[in-house]
Tab-separated table of C-alpha atoms in Angstrom:
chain	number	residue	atom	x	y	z
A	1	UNK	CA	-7.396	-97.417	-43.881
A	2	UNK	CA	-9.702	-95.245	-45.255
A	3	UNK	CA	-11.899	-95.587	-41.982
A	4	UNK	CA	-8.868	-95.069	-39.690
A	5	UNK	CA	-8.334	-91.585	-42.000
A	6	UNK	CA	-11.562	-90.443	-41.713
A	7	UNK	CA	-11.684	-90.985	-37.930
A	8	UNK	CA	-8.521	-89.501	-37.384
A	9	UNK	CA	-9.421	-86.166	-39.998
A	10	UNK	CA	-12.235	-86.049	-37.843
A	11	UNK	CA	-10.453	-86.127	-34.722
A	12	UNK	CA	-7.470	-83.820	-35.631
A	13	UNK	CA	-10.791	-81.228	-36.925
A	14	UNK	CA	-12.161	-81.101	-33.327
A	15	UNK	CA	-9.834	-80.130	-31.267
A	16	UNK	CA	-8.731	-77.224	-33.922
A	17	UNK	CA	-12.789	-76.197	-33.659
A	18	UNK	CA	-14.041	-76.650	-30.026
A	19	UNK	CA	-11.465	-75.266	-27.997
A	20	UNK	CA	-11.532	-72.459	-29.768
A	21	UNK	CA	-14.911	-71.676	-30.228
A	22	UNK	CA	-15.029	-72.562	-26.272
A	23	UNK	CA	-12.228	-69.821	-25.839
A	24	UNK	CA	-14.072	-67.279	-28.243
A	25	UNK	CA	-17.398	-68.084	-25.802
A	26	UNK	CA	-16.069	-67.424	-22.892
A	27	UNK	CA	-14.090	-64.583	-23.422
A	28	UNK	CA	-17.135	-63.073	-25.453
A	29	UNK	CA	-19.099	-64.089	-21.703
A	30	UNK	CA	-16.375	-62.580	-19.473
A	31	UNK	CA	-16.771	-58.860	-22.386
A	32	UNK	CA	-20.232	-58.981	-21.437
A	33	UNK	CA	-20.468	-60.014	-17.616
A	34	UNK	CA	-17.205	-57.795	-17.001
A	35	UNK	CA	-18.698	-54.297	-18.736
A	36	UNK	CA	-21.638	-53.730	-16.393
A	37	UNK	CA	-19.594	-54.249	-13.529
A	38	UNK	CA	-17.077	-51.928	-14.669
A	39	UNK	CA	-20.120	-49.470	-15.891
A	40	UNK	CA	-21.315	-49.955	-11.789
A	41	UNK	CA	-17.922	-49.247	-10.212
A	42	UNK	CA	-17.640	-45.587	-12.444
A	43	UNK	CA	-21.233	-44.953	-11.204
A	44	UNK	CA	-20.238	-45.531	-7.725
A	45	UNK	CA	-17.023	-43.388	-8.131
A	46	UNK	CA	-18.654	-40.186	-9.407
A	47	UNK	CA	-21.602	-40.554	-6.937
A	48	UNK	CA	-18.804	-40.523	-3.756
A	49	UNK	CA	-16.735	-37.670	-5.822
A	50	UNK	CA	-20.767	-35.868	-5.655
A	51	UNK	CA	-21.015	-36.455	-1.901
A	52	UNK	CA	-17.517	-35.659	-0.860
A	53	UNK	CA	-17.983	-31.903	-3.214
A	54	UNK	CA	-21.473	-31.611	-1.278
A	55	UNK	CA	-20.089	-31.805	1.957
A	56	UNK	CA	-17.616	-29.587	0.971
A	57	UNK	CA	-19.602	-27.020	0.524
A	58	UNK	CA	-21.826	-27.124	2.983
A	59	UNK	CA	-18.604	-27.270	5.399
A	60	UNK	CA	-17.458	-23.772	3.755
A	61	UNK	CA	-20.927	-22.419	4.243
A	62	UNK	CA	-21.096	-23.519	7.761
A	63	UNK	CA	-17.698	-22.117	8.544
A	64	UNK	CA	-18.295	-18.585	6.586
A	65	UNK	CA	-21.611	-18.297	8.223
A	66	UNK	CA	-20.241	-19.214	11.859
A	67	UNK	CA	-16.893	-16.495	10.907
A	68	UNK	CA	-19.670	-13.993	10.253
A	69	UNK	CA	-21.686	-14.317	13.826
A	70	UNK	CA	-18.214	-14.150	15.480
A	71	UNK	CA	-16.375	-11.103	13.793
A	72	UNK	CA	-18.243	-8.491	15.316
A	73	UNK	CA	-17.574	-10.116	18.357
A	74	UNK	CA	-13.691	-10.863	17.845
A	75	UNK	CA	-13.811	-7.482	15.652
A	76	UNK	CA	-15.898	-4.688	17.160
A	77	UNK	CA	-16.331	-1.583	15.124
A	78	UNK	CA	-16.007	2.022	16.121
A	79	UNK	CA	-18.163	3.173	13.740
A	80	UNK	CA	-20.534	6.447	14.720
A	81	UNK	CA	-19.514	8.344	18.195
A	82	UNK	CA	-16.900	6.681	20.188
A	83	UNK	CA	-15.345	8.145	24.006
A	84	UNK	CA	-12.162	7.896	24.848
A	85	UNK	CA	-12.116	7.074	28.950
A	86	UNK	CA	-9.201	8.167	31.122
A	87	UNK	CA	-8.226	10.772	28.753
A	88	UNK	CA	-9.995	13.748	29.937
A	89	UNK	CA	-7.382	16.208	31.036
A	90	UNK	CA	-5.360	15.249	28.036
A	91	UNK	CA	-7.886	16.046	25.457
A	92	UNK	CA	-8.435	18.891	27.309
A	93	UNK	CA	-5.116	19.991	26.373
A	94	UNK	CA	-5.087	19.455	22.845
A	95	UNK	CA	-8.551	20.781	22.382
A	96	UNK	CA	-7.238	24.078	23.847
A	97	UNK	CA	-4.007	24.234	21.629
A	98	UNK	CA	-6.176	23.652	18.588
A	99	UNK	CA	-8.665	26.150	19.753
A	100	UNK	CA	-5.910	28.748	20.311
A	101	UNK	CA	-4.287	28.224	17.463
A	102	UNK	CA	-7.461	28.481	15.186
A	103	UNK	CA	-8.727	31.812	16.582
A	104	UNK	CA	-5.594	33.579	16.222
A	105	UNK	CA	-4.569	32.027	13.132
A	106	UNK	CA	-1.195	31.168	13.924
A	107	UNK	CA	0.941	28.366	13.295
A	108	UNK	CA	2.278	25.912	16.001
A	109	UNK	CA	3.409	22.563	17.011
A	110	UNK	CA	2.465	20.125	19.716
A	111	UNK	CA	4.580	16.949	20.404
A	112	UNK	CA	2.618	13.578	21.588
A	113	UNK	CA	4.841	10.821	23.207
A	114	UNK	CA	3.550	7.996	24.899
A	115	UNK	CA	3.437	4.224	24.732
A	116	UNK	CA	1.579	2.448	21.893
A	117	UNK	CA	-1.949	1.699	22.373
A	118	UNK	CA	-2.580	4.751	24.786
A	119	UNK	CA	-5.073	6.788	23.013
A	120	UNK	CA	-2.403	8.930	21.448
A	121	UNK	CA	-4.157	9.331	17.881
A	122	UNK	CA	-7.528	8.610	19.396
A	123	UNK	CA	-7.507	11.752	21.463
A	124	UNK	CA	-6.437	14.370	18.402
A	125	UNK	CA	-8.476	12.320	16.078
A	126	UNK	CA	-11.131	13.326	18.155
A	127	UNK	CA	-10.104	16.668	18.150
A	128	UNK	CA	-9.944	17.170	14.592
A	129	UNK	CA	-13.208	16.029	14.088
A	130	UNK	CA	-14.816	18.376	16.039
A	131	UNK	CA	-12.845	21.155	13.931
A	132	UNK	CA	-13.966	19.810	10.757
A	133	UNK	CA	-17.673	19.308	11.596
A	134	UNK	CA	-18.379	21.533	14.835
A	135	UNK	CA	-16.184	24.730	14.529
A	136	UNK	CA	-18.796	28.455	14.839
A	137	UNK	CA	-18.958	30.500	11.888
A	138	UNK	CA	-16.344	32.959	10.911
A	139	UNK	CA	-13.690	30.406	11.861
A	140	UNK	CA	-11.039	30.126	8.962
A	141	UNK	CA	-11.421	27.055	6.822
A	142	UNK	CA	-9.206	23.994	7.452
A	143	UNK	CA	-7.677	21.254	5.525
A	144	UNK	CA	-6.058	17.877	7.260
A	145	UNK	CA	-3.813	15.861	6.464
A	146	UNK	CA	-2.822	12.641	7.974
A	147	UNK	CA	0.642	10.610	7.092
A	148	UNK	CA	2.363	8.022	9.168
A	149	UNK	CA	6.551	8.051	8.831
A	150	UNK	CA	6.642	4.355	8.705
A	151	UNK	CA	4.799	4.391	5.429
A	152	UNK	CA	7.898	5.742	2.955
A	153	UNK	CA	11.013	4.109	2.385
A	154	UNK	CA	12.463	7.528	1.809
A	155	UNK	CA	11.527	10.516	4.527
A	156	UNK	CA	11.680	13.309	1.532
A	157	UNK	CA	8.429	11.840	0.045
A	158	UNK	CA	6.255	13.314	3.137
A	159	UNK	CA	6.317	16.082	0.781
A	160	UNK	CA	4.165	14.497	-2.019
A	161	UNK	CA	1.702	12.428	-0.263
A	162	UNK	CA	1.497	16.331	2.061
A	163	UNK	CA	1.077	17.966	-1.185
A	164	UNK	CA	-1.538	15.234	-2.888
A	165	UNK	CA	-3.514	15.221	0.348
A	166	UNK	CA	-3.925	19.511	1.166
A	167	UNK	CA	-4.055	20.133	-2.589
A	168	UNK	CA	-5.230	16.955	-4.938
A	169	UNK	CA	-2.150	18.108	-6.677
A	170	UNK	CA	-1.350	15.673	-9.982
A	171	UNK	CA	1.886	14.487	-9.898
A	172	UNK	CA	3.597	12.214	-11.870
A	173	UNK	CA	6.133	9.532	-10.351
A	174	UNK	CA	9.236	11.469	-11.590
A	175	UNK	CA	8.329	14.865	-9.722
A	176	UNK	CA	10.892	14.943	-7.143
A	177	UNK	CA	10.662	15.886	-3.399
A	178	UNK	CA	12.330	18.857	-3.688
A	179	UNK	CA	10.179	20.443	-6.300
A	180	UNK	CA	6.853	18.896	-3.623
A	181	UNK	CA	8.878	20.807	-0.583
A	182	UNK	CA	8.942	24.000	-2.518
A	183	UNK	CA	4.908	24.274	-3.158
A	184	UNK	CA	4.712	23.275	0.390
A	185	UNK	CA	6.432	26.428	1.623
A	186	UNK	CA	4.353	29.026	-0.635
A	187	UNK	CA	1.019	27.725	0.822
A	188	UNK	CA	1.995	27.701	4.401
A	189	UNK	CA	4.320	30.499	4.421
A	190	UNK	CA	1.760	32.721	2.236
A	191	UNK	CA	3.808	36.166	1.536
A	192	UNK	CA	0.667	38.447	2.227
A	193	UNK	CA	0.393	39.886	5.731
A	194	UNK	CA	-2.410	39.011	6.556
A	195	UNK	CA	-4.231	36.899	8.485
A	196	UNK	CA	-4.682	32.971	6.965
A	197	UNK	CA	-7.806	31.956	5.956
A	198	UNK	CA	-7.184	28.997	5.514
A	199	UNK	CA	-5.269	26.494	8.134
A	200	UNK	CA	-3.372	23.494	7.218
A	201	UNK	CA	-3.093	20.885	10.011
A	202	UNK	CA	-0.490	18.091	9.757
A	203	UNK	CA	-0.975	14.757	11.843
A	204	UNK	CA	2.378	13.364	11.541
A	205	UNK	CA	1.711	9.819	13.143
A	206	UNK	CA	5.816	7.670	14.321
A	207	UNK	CA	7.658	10.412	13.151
A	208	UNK	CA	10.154	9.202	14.530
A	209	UNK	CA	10.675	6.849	11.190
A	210	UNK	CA	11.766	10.174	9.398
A	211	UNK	CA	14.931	10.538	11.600
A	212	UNK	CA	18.092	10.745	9.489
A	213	UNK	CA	21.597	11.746	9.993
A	214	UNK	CA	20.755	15.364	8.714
A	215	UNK	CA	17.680	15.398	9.785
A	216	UNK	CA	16.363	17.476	7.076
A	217	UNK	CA	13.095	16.959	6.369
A	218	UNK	CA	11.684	16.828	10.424
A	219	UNK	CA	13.799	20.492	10.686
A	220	UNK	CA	11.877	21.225	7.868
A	221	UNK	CA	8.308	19.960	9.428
A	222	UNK	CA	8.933	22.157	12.911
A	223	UNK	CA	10.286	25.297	10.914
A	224	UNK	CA	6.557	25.713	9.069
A	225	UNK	CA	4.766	26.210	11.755
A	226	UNK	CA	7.466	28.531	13.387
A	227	UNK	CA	7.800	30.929	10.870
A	228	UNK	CA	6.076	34.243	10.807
A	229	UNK	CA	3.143	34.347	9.229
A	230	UNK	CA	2.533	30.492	8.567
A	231	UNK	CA	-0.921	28.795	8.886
A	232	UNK	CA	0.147	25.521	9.200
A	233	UNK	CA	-0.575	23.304	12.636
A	234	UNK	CA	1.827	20.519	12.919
A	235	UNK	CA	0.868	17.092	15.429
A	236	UNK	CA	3.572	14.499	15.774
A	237	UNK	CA	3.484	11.380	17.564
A	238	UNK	CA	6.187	8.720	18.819
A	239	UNK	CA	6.217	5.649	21.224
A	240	UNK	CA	8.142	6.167	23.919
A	241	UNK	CA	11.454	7.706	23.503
A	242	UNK	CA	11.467	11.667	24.243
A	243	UNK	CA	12.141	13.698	21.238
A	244	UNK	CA	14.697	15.617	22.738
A	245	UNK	CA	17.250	12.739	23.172
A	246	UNK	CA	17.161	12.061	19.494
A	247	UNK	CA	17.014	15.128	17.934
């Protein structure tokens, strides 16, 4: 009996003790064969995130550098002395009226219509360059100014970007139009007779964008030049549609 208790003590004991010490083995063998694979597979991850960011790059460079060899060719520039071809007799025309107007000293205004992309600006760009580089001494000084009527959401405010441009006048955002149109009129309208020695030419590119039902502010831009005494050359442009029908 005693035997039989023994025996069976010692047979209840191991199978408390050697299944689990089997279980506590092999899970402490799958900890330590399963932790350098996992170690491997993070290696292997960053290395392919290292690649894919390499190519990357080297993708971007490619492209910028191959965007670089094409622009000039996609992009030509017109920097240094460009000729305008075809547009002889026209720029023979403008030349003229700027040349007349700048000897006498008198104020005028020429109207260019035409389709876009004709050489419209190109020509009296290429007049007023001349006239601010190549004009003989004793000519009277000049001072340009360039706007396009497509660039305000209001016409009236031709006046400040005129008077910021001829003048470097300092303005603040609150000075009104009104007030601008008013300092306009005592420099080109100066009230000594005499003759101007300075000239104020106005390239007025689409003015056709400052058309309104009162029309204020383009009477305005053709009275300057009109006026007795003024020194002020206005240039307007429009695509297509005569000025006469819409005025």
């Amino acid at each position: 009996m005693v035997t039989t208790r023994r025996s069976e003590g010692t047979r209840s004991c191991q199978p408390k003790t050697n299944p689990k010490g089997k279980k506590r083995g092999r899970t402490s063998i799958a900890t330590a064969t399963s932790s350098p694979d996992g170690g491997n597979e993070n290696e292997r991850s960053r290395s392919n995130v290292t690649v894919a960011m390499t190519r990357k790059r080297k993708r971007a460079k490619t492209e910028e550098k191959e965007k670089e060899e094409l622009e000039p060719l996609l992009f030509p520039s017109c920097e240094g002395e460009t000729e305008i071809i075809g547009r002889e007799s026209e720029k023979d025309q403008i030349h003229n009226f700027m040349k007349e107007c700048m000897s006498n000293r008198v104020g005028a205004s020429l109207y260019i219509c035409g389709s876009a992309g004709t050489g419209k600006t190109a020509c009296v760009t290429e007049t007023l360059d001349y006239i601010e580089n190549g004009l003989p001494n004793g000519s009277p000084r000049t001072k340009i100014a360039r706007v396009n009527g497509n660039t305000y959401n209001s016409p009236e405010k031709i006046y400040n970007a005129l008077l910021q441009q001829l003048f470097d006048f300092k303005m603040e955002e609150s000075y009104s139009a009104e007030n601008a149109r008013v300092q306009l009129s005592k420099k080109f309208i100066p009230t000594r007779k005499r003759k101007a020695t300075t000239m104020y030419i106005i390239m007025v590119d689409e003015i056709d964008q400052l058309i309104t039902t009162e029309q204020e502010v383009l009477y305005q831009l053709f009275e300057w030049p009109a006026l007795p005494g003024s020194n002020m050359i206005l240039v307007s442009f429009m695509h297509n549609s005569p000025f006469l029908f819409i005025c």
